[in-house]
Short mmCIF file of C-alpha atoms and ligand atoms in Angstrom, two decimals:
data_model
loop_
_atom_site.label_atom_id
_atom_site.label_comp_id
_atom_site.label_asym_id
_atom_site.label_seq_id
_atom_site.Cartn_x
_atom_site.Cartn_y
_atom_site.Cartn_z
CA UNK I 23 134.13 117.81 80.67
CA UNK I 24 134.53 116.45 84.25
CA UNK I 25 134.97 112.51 84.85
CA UNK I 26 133.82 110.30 87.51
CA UNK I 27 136.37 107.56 86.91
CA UNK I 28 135.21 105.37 88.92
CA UNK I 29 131.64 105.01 86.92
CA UNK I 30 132.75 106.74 83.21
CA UNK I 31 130.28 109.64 84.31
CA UNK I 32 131.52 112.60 82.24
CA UNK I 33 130.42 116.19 83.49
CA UNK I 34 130.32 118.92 80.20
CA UNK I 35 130.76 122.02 79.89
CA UNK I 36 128.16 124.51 80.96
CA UNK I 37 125.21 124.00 78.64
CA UNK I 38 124.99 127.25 76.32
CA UNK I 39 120.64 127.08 76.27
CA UNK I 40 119.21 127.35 72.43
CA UNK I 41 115.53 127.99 72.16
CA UNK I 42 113.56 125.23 69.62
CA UNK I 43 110.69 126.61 68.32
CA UNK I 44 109.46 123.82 66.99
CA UNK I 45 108.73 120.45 69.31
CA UNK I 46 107.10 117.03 69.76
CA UNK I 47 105.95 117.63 72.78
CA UNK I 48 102.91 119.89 74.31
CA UNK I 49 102.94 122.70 73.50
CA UNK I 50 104.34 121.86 70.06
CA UNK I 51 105.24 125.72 69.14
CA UNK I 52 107.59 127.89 71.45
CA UNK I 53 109.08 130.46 69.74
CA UNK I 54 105.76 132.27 68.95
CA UNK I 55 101.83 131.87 70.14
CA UNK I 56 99.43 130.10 68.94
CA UNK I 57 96.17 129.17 69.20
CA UNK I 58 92.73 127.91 67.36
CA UNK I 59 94.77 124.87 65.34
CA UNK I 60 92.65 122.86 62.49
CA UNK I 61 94.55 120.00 61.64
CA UNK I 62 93.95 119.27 57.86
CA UNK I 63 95.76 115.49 56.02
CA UNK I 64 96.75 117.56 52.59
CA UNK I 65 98.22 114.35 49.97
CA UNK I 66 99.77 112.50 53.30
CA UNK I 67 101.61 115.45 55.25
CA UNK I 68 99.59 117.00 58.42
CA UNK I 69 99.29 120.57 57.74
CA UNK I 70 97.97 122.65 61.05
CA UNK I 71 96.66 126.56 60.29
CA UNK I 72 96.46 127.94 63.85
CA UNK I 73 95.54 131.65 64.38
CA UNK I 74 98.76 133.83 65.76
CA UNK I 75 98.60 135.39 68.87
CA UNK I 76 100.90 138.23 69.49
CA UNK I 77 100.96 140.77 72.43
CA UNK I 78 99.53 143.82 71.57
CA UNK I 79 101.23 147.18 71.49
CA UNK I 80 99.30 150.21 73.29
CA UNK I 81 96.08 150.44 72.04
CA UNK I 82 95.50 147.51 69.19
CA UNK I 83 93.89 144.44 69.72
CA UNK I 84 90.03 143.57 69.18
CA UNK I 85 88.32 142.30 72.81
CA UNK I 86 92.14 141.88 74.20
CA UNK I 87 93.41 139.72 71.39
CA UNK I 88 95.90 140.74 69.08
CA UNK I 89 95.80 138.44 65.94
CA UNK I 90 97.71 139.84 62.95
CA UNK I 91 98.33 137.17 60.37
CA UNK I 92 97.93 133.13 59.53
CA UNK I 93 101.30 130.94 59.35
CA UNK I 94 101.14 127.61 58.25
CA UNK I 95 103.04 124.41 60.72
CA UNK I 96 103.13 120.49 58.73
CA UNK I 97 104.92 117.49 60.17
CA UNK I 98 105.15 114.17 58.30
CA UNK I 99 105.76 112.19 61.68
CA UNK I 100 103.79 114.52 64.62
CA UNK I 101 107.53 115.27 65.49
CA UNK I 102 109.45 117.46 63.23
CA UNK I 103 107.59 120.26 62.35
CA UNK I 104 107.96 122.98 59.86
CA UNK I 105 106.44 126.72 60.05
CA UNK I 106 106.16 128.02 56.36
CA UNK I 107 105.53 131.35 57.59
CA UNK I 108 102.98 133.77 56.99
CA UNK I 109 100.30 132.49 54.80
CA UNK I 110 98.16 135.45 55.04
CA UNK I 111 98.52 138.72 56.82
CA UNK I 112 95.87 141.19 58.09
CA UNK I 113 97.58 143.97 55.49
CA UNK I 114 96.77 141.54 52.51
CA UNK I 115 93.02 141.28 53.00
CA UNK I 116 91.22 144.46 51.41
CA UNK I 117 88.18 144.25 52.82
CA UNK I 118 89.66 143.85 56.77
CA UNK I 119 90.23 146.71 59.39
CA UNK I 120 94.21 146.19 59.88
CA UNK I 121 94.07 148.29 62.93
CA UNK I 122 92.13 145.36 65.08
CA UNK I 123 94.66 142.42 64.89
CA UNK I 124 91.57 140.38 64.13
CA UNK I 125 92.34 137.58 62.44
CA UNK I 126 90.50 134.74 64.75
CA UNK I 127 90.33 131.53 64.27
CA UNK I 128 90.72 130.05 60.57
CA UNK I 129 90.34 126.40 58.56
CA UNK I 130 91.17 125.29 55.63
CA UNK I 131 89.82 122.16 53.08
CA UNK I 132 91.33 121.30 49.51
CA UNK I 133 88.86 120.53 46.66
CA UNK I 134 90.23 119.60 43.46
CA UNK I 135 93.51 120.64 43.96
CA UNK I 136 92.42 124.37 45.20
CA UNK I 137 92.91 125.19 49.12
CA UNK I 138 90.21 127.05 50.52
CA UNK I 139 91.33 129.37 53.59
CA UNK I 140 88.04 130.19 55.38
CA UNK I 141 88.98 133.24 57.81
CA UNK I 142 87.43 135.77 60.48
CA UNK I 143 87.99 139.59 60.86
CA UNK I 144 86.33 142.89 61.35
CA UNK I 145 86.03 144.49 58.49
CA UNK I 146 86.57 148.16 57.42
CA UNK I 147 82.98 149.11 56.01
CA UNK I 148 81.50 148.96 59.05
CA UNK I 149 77.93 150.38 57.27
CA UNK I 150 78.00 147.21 55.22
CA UNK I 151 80.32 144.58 57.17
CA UNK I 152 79.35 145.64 61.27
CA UNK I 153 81.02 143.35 63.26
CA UNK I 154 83.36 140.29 62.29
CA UNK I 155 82.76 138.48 59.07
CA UNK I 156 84.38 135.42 57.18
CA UNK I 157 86.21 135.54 54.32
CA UNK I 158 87.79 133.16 51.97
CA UNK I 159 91.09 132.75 50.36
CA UNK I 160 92.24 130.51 47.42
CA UNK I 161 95.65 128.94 47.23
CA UNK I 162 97.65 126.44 44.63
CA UNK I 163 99.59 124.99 47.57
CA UNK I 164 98.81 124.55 51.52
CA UNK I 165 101.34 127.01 52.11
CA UNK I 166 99.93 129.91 49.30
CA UNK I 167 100.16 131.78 48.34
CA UNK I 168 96.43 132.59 49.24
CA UNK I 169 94.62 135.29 47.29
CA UNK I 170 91.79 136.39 49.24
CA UNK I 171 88.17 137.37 47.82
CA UNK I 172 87.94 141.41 47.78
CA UNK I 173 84.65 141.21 49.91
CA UNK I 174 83.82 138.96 53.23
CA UNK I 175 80.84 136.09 52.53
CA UNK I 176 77.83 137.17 51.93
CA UNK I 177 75.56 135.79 54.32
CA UNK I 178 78.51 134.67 56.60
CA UNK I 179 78.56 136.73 59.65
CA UNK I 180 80.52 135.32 62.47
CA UNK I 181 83.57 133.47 63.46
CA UNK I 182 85.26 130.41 63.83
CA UNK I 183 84.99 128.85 59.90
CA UNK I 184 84.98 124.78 59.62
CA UNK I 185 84.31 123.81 56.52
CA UNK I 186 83.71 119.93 55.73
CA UNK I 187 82.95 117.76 52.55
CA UNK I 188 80.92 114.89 53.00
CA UNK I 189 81.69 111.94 50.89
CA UNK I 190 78.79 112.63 48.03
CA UNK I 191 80.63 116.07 47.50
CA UNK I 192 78.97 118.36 49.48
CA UNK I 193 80.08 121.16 51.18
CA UNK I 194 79.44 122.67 54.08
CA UNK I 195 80.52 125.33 56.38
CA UNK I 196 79.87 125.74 60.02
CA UNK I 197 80.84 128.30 62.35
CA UNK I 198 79.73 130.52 64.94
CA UNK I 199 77.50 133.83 64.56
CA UNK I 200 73.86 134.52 65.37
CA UNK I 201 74.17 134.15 69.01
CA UNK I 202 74.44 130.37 68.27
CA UNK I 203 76.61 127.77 65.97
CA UNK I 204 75.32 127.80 62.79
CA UNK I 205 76.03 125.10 58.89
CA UNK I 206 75.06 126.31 55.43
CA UNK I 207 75.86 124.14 52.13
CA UNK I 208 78.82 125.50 50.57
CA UNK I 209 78.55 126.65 46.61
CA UNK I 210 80.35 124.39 43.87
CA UNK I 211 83.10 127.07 43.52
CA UNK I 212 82.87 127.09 47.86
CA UNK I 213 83.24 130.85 48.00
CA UNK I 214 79.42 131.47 49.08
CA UNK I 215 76.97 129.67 51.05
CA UNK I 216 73.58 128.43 49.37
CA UNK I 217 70.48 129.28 51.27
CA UNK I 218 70.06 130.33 55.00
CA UNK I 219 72.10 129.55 57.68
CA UNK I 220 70.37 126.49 60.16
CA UNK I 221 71.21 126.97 63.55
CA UNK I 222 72.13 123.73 65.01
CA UNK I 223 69.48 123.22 67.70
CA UNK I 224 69.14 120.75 71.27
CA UNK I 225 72.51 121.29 72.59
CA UNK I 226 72.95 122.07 76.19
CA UNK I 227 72.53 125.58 77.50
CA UNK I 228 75.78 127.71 77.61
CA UNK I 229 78.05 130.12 75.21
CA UNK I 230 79.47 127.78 72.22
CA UNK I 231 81.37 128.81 69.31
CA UNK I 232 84.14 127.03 67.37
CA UNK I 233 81.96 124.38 65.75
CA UNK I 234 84.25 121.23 64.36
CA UNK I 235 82.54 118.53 62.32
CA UNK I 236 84.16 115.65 61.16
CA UNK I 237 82.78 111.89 59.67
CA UNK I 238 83.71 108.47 60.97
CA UNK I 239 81.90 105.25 59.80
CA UNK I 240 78.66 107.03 58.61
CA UNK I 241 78.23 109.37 62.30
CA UNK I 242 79.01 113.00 61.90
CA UNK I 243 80.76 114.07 65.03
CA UNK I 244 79.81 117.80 65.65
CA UNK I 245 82.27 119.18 68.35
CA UNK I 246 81.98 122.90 70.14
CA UNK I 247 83.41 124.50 72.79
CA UNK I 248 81.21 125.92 75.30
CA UNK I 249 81.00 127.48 78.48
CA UNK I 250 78.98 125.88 81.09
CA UNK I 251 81.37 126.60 84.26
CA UNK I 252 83.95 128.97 83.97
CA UNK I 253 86.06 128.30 81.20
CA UNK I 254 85.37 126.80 77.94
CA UNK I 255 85.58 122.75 77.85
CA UNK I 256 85.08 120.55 74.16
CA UNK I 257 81.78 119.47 73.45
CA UNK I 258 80.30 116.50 70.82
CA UNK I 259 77.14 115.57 69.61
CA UNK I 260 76.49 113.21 66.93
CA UNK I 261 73.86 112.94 64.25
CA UNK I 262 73.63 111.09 60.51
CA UNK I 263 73.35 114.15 58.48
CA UNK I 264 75.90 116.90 58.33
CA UNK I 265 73.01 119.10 58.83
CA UNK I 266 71.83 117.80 61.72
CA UNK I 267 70.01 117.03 63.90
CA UNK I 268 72.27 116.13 66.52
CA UNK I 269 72.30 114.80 69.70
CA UNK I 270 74.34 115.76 72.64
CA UNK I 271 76.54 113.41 73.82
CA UNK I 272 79.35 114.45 76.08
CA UNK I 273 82.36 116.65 76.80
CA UNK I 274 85.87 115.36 74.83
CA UNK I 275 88.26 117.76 76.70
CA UNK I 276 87.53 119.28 80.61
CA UNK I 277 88.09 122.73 81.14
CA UNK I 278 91.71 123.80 80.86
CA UNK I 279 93.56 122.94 84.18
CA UNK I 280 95.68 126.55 84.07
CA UNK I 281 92.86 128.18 83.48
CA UNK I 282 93.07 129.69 79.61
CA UNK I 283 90.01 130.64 79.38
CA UNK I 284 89.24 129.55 75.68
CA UNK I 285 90.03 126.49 74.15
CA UNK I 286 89.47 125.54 70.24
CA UNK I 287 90.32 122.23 68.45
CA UNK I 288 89.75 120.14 65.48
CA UNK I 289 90.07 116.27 65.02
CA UNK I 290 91.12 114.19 62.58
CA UNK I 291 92.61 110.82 61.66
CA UNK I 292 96.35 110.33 60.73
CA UNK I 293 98.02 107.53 59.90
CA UNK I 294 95.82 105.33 61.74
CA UNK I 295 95.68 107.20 65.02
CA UNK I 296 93.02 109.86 65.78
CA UNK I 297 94.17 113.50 67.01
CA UNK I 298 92.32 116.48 69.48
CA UNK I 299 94.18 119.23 68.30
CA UNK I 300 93.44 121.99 70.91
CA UNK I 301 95.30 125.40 72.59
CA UNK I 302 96.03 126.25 76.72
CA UNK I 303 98.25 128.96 77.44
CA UNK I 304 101.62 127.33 78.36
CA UNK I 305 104.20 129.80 77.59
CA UNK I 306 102.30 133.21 78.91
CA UNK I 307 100.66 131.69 82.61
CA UNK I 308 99.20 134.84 83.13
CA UNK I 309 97.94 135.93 79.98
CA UNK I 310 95.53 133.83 78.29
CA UNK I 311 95.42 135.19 75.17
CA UNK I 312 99.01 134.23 74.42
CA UNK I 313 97.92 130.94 73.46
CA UNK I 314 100.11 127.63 72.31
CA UNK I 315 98.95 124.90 70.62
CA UNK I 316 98.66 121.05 71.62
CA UNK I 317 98.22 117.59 70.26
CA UNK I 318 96.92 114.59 71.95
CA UNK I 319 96.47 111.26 70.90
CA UNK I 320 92.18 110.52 70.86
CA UNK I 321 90.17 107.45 71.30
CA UNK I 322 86.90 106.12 70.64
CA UNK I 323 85.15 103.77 72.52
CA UNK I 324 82.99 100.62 70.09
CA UNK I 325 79.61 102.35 70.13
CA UNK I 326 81.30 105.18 68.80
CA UNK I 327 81.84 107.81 71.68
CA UNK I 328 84.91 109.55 72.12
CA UNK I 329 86.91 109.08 75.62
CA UNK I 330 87.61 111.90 77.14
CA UNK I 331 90.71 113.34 76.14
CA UNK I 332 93.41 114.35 78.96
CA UNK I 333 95.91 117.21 78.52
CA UNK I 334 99.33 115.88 78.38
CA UNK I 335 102.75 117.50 77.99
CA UNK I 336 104.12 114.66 76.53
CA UNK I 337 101.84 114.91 73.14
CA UNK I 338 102.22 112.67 70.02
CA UNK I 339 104.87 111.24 67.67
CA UNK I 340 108.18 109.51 68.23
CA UNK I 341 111.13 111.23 69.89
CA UNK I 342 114.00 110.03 68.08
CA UNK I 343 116.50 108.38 70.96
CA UNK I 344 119.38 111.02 69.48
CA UNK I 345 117.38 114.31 69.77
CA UNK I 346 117.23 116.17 72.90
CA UNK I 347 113.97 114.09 74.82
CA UNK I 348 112.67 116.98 76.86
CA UNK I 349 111.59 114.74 80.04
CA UNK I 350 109.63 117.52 81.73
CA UNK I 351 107.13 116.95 79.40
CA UNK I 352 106.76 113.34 80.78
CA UNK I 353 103.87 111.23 80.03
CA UNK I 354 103.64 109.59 83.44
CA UNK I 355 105.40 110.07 87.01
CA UNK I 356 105.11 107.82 89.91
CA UNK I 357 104.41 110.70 92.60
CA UNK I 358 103.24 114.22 93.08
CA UNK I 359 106.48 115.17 94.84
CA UNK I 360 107.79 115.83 91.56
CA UNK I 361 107.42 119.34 90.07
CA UNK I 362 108.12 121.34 86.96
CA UNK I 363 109.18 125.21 85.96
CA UNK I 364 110.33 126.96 83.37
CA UNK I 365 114.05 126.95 82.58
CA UNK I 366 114.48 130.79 82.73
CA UNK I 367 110.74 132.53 83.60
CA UNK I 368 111.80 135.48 81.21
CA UNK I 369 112.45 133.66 78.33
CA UNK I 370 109.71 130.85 78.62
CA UNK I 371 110.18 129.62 75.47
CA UNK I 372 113.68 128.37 76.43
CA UNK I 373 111.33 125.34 78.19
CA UNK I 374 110.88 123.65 81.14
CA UNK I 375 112.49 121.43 83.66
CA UNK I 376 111.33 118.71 85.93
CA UNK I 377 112.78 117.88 89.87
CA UNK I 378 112.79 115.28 92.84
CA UNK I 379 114.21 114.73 95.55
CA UNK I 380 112.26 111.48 96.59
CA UNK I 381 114.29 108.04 96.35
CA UNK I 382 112.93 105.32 93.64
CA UNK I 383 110.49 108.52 91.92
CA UNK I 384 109.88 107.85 88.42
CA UNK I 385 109.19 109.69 85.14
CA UNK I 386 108.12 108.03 82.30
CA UNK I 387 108.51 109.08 78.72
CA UNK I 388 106.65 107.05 75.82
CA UNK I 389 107.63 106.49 72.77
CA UNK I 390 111.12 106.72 72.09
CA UNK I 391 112.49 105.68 68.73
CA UNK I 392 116.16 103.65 68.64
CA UNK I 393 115.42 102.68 65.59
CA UNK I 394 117.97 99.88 64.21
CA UNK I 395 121.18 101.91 65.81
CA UNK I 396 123.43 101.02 67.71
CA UNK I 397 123.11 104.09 70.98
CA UNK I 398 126.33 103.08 73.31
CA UNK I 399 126.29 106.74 75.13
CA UNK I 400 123.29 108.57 77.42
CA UNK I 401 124.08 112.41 77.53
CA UNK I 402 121.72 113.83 80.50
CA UNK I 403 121.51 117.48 81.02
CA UNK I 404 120.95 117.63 84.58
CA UNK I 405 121.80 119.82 88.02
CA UNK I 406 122.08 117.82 90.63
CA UNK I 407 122.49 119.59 94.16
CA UNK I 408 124.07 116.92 95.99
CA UNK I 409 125.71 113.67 94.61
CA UNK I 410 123.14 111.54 93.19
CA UNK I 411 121.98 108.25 91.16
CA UNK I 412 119.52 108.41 88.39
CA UNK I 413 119.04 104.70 86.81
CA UNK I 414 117.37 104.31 83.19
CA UNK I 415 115.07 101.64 82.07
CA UNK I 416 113.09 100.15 79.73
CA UNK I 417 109.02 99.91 79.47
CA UNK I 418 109.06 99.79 83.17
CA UNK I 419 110.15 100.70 86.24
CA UNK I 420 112.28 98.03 86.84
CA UNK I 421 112.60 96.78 83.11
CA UNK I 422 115.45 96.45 81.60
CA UNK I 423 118.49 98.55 82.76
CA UNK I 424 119.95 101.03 80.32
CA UNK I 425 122.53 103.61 81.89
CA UNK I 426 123.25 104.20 85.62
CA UNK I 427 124.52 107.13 86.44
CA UNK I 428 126.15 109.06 89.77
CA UNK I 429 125.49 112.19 89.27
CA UNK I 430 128.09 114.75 90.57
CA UNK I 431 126.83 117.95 92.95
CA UNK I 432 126.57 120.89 91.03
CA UNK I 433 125.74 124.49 91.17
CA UNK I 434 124.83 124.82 87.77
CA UNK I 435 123.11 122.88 85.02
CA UNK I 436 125.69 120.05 83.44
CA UNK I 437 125.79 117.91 80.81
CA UNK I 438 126.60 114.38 82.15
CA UNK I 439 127.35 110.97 80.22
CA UNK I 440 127.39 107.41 80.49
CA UNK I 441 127.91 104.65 78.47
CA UNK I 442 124.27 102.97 77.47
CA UNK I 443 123.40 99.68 76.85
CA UNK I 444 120.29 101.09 74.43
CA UNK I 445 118.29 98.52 72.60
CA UNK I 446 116.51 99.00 69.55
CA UNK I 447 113.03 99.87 68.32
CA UNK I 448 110.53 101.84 70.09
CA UNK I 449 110.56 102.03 73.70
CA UNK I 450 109.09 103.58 76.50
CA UNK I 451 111.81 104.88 79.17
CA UNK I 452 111.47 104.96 83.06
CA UNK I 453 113.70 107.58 84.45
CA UNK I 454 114.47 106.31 88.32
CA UNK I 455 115.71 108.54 90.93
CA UNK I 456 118.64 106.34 93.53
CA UNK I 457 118.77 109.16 96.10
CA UNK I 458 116.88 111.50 98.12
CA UNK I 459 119.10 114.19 96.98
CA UNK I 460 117.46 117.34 94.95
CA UNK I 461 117.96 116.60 90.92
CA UNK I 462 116.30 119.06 88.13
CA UNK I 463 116.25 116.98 85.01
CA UNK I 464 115.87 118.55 81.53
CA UNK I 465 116.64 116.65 79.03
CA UNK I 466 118.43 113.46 77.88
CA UNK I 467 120.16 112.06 74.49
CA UNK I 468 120.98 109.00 73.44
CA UNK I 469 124.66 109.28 71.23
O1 LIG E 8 91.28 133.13 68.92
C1 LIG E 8 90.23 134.06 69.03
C2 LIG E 8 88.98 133.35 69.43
O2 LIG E 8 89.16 132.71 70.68
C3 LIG E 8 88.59 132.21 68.51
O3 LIG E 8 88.04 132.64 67.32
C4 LIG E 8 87.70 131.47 69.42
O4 LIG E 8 87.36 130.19 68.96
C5 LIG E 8 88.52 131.45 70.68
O5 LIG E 8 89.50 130.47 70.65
#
């Protein structure tokens, strides 16, 4: 470590970089892909079953995706989340063609104490099973294991599974197939549908699949996305019958703004707030279908609509003030002439960083959790390229000032501190540049 004496500024030793795989902010995996995330509330803990994109080896993959198996994420807070690993794999499934990496988009819904795992794949017995089909698996726990059915659905030709039980018991499941988005009642024992498929009818022209249906004082919310520019953007109409009909009512996310082509998402209520769970393509630019998943925080206006939803990279949950707040994935900055990259563009998962060079610039980052201790040091990873001041407050701008520090030129990233006058609760922090001089930020930790 290095010391400005004249400030207490402390310069560390050259950061060694550790990849997290699993983060509070968008996207909230990075140390694999994935995509197609329904969100499930199992007895209080947020469970999320995305499908796992991985890149395919010369000549797998079905329709350039490469999808071999399911892993299970929870969090109890939005913040700390924990993979459980493979809950399924394409090898386990009898009845599926292992040599397509098929395994699209799944859900999953408890009923009395038994997890159902609804998932797509193409099958083997192509005579019987052309095409993709749904099966079902049944598990004990959230995390499995799952035992899968020997044979897909009967009746259930498609993708993109959502099941949902209304409050008089009934189940349903929806999902994509006939050309169109399609609901069937579910059987007691929810391992076949009863009667013929409905299509759900009067929705605006375009592709659709990955229907989402959820409940909320007495309106069903059916949710799609669907094509009607270039990429897919979320969809909602609403009706008072989980069968429909329903009536269109407006798009919840736009289309995604670096251009991955699909997007897929559930919603659902947690702890009081209400979540779009939802996928871009953040760690592979250039490859959208190397997909990561996202959370952001979803609001409903008092008749009932949903406000539009906008991507963030700052996501949901508390950071805790003494884990490493990654402040490129701001939730606010005062001016465009602030940019972001990735830390190392071979290793994306390693993160990003943000930069200025722009005098009294901003970035603000929400949410940040002091708790009731007592934070007297600010460790900021940092690489400044000449000398230069970086002032922290609180909840605004020019709230309350936490740290000030002078920031020593560098040719490298560095680990700087400074003593902190921190406060205590939740807080939102405002990140201030004092010069004109080029800083890359990356993160910052309250000791
Ligand atoms: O992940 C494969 C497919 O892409 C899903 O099944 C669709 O919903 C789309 O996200």
């Amino acid at each position: 470590m290095k010391q400005n004496g004249t400030r207490n500024l402390f310069l560390c030793l050259l950061y060694v970089m550790t990849a997290t795989g699993l983060q509070a902010q968008n996207p909230l995996i990075t140390d694999q892909f994935t995509a197609d995330p329904s969100a499930r509330v199992f007895e209080g803990r947020l469970y999320v079953f995305p499908s796992h994109d991985v890149p395919c080896g010369p000549g797998q993959g079905f329709i350039g995706f490469c999808m071999p198996d399911y892993h299970v994420f929870s969090s109890e807070n939005l913040t700390d989340w924990t993979d459980h690993g493979v809950i399924l794999s394409q090898n386990q499934v009898n009845w599926v063609d292992s040599n397509r990496y098929s395994f699209w988009a799944p859900d999953c819904i408890e009923k009395d104490g038994k997890y159902y795992f609804y998932f797509p794949a193409v099958g083997k017995d192509t005579t019987h099973y052309p095409g993709m089909w749904v099966g079902v698996a049944v598990a004990d726990k959230p995390w499995g294991p799952y035992s899968p059915e020997p044979v897909p659905m009967a009746g259930v030709r498609g993708i993109d599974p959502n099941p949902f039980i209304d409050r008089d018991g009934q189940a349903y499941l929806y999902w994509a197939g006939r050309g169109s988005l399609v609901v069937a009642k579910l059987s007691e024992d929810m391992k076949s549908i009863v009667g013929e498929p409905r299509t759900v009818t009067n929705l605006p022209a375009g592709f659709k699949e990955g229907p989402y249906l959820f409940e909320r004082n007495g309106i069903y919310y059916f949710t799609y996305p669907t094509v009607t520019n270039k990429t897919e953007e979320l969809a909602y109409a609403t009706g008072d019958n989980p069968l429909g009909p329903f009536k269109y009512r407006g798009i919840i996310m736009d289309e995604s703004p670096v251009g991955c082509w699909t997007n897929h998402h559930s919603i659902l209520e947690y702890k009081g707030q209400w979540y779009l769970f939802y996928h871009h393509n953040d760690l592979s630019p250039d490859f959208d279908k190397n997909r990561s998943i996202r959370a952001d925080s979803l609001f409903f206006e008092a008749d009932g609509s949903i406000r539009k939803v906008i991507p963030s990279w700052r996501g949901v949950g508390l950071s805790p003030a003494d884990s490493k707040i990654q402040i490129d994935r701001y939730s606010d900055i005062s001016d465009t002439c602030v940019s972001i990259d990735y830390l190392d563009v071979s290793i994306k998962s390693l993160g990003w960083y943000i930069q200025s060079d722009k005098e009294n610039n901003w970035i603000r980052y929400n949410q940040v959790d002091f708790g009731d201790k007592e934070y007297l040091k600010l460790m900021v990873r940092a690489w400044p390229r000449g000398s230069a001041g970086l002032e922290v407050h609180l909840d605004k701008p020019d709230g309350p000032l936490v740290s000030s520090l002078l920031l020593d030129p560098a040719d490298n990233w560095q680990e700087y501190m400074q003593v902190a006058a921190a406060p205590k609760g939740v807080h939102d922090l405002f990140l201030v540049l004092k010069s004109n001089e080029m800083v890359k930020l990356d993160w910052i930790r309250f000791e």
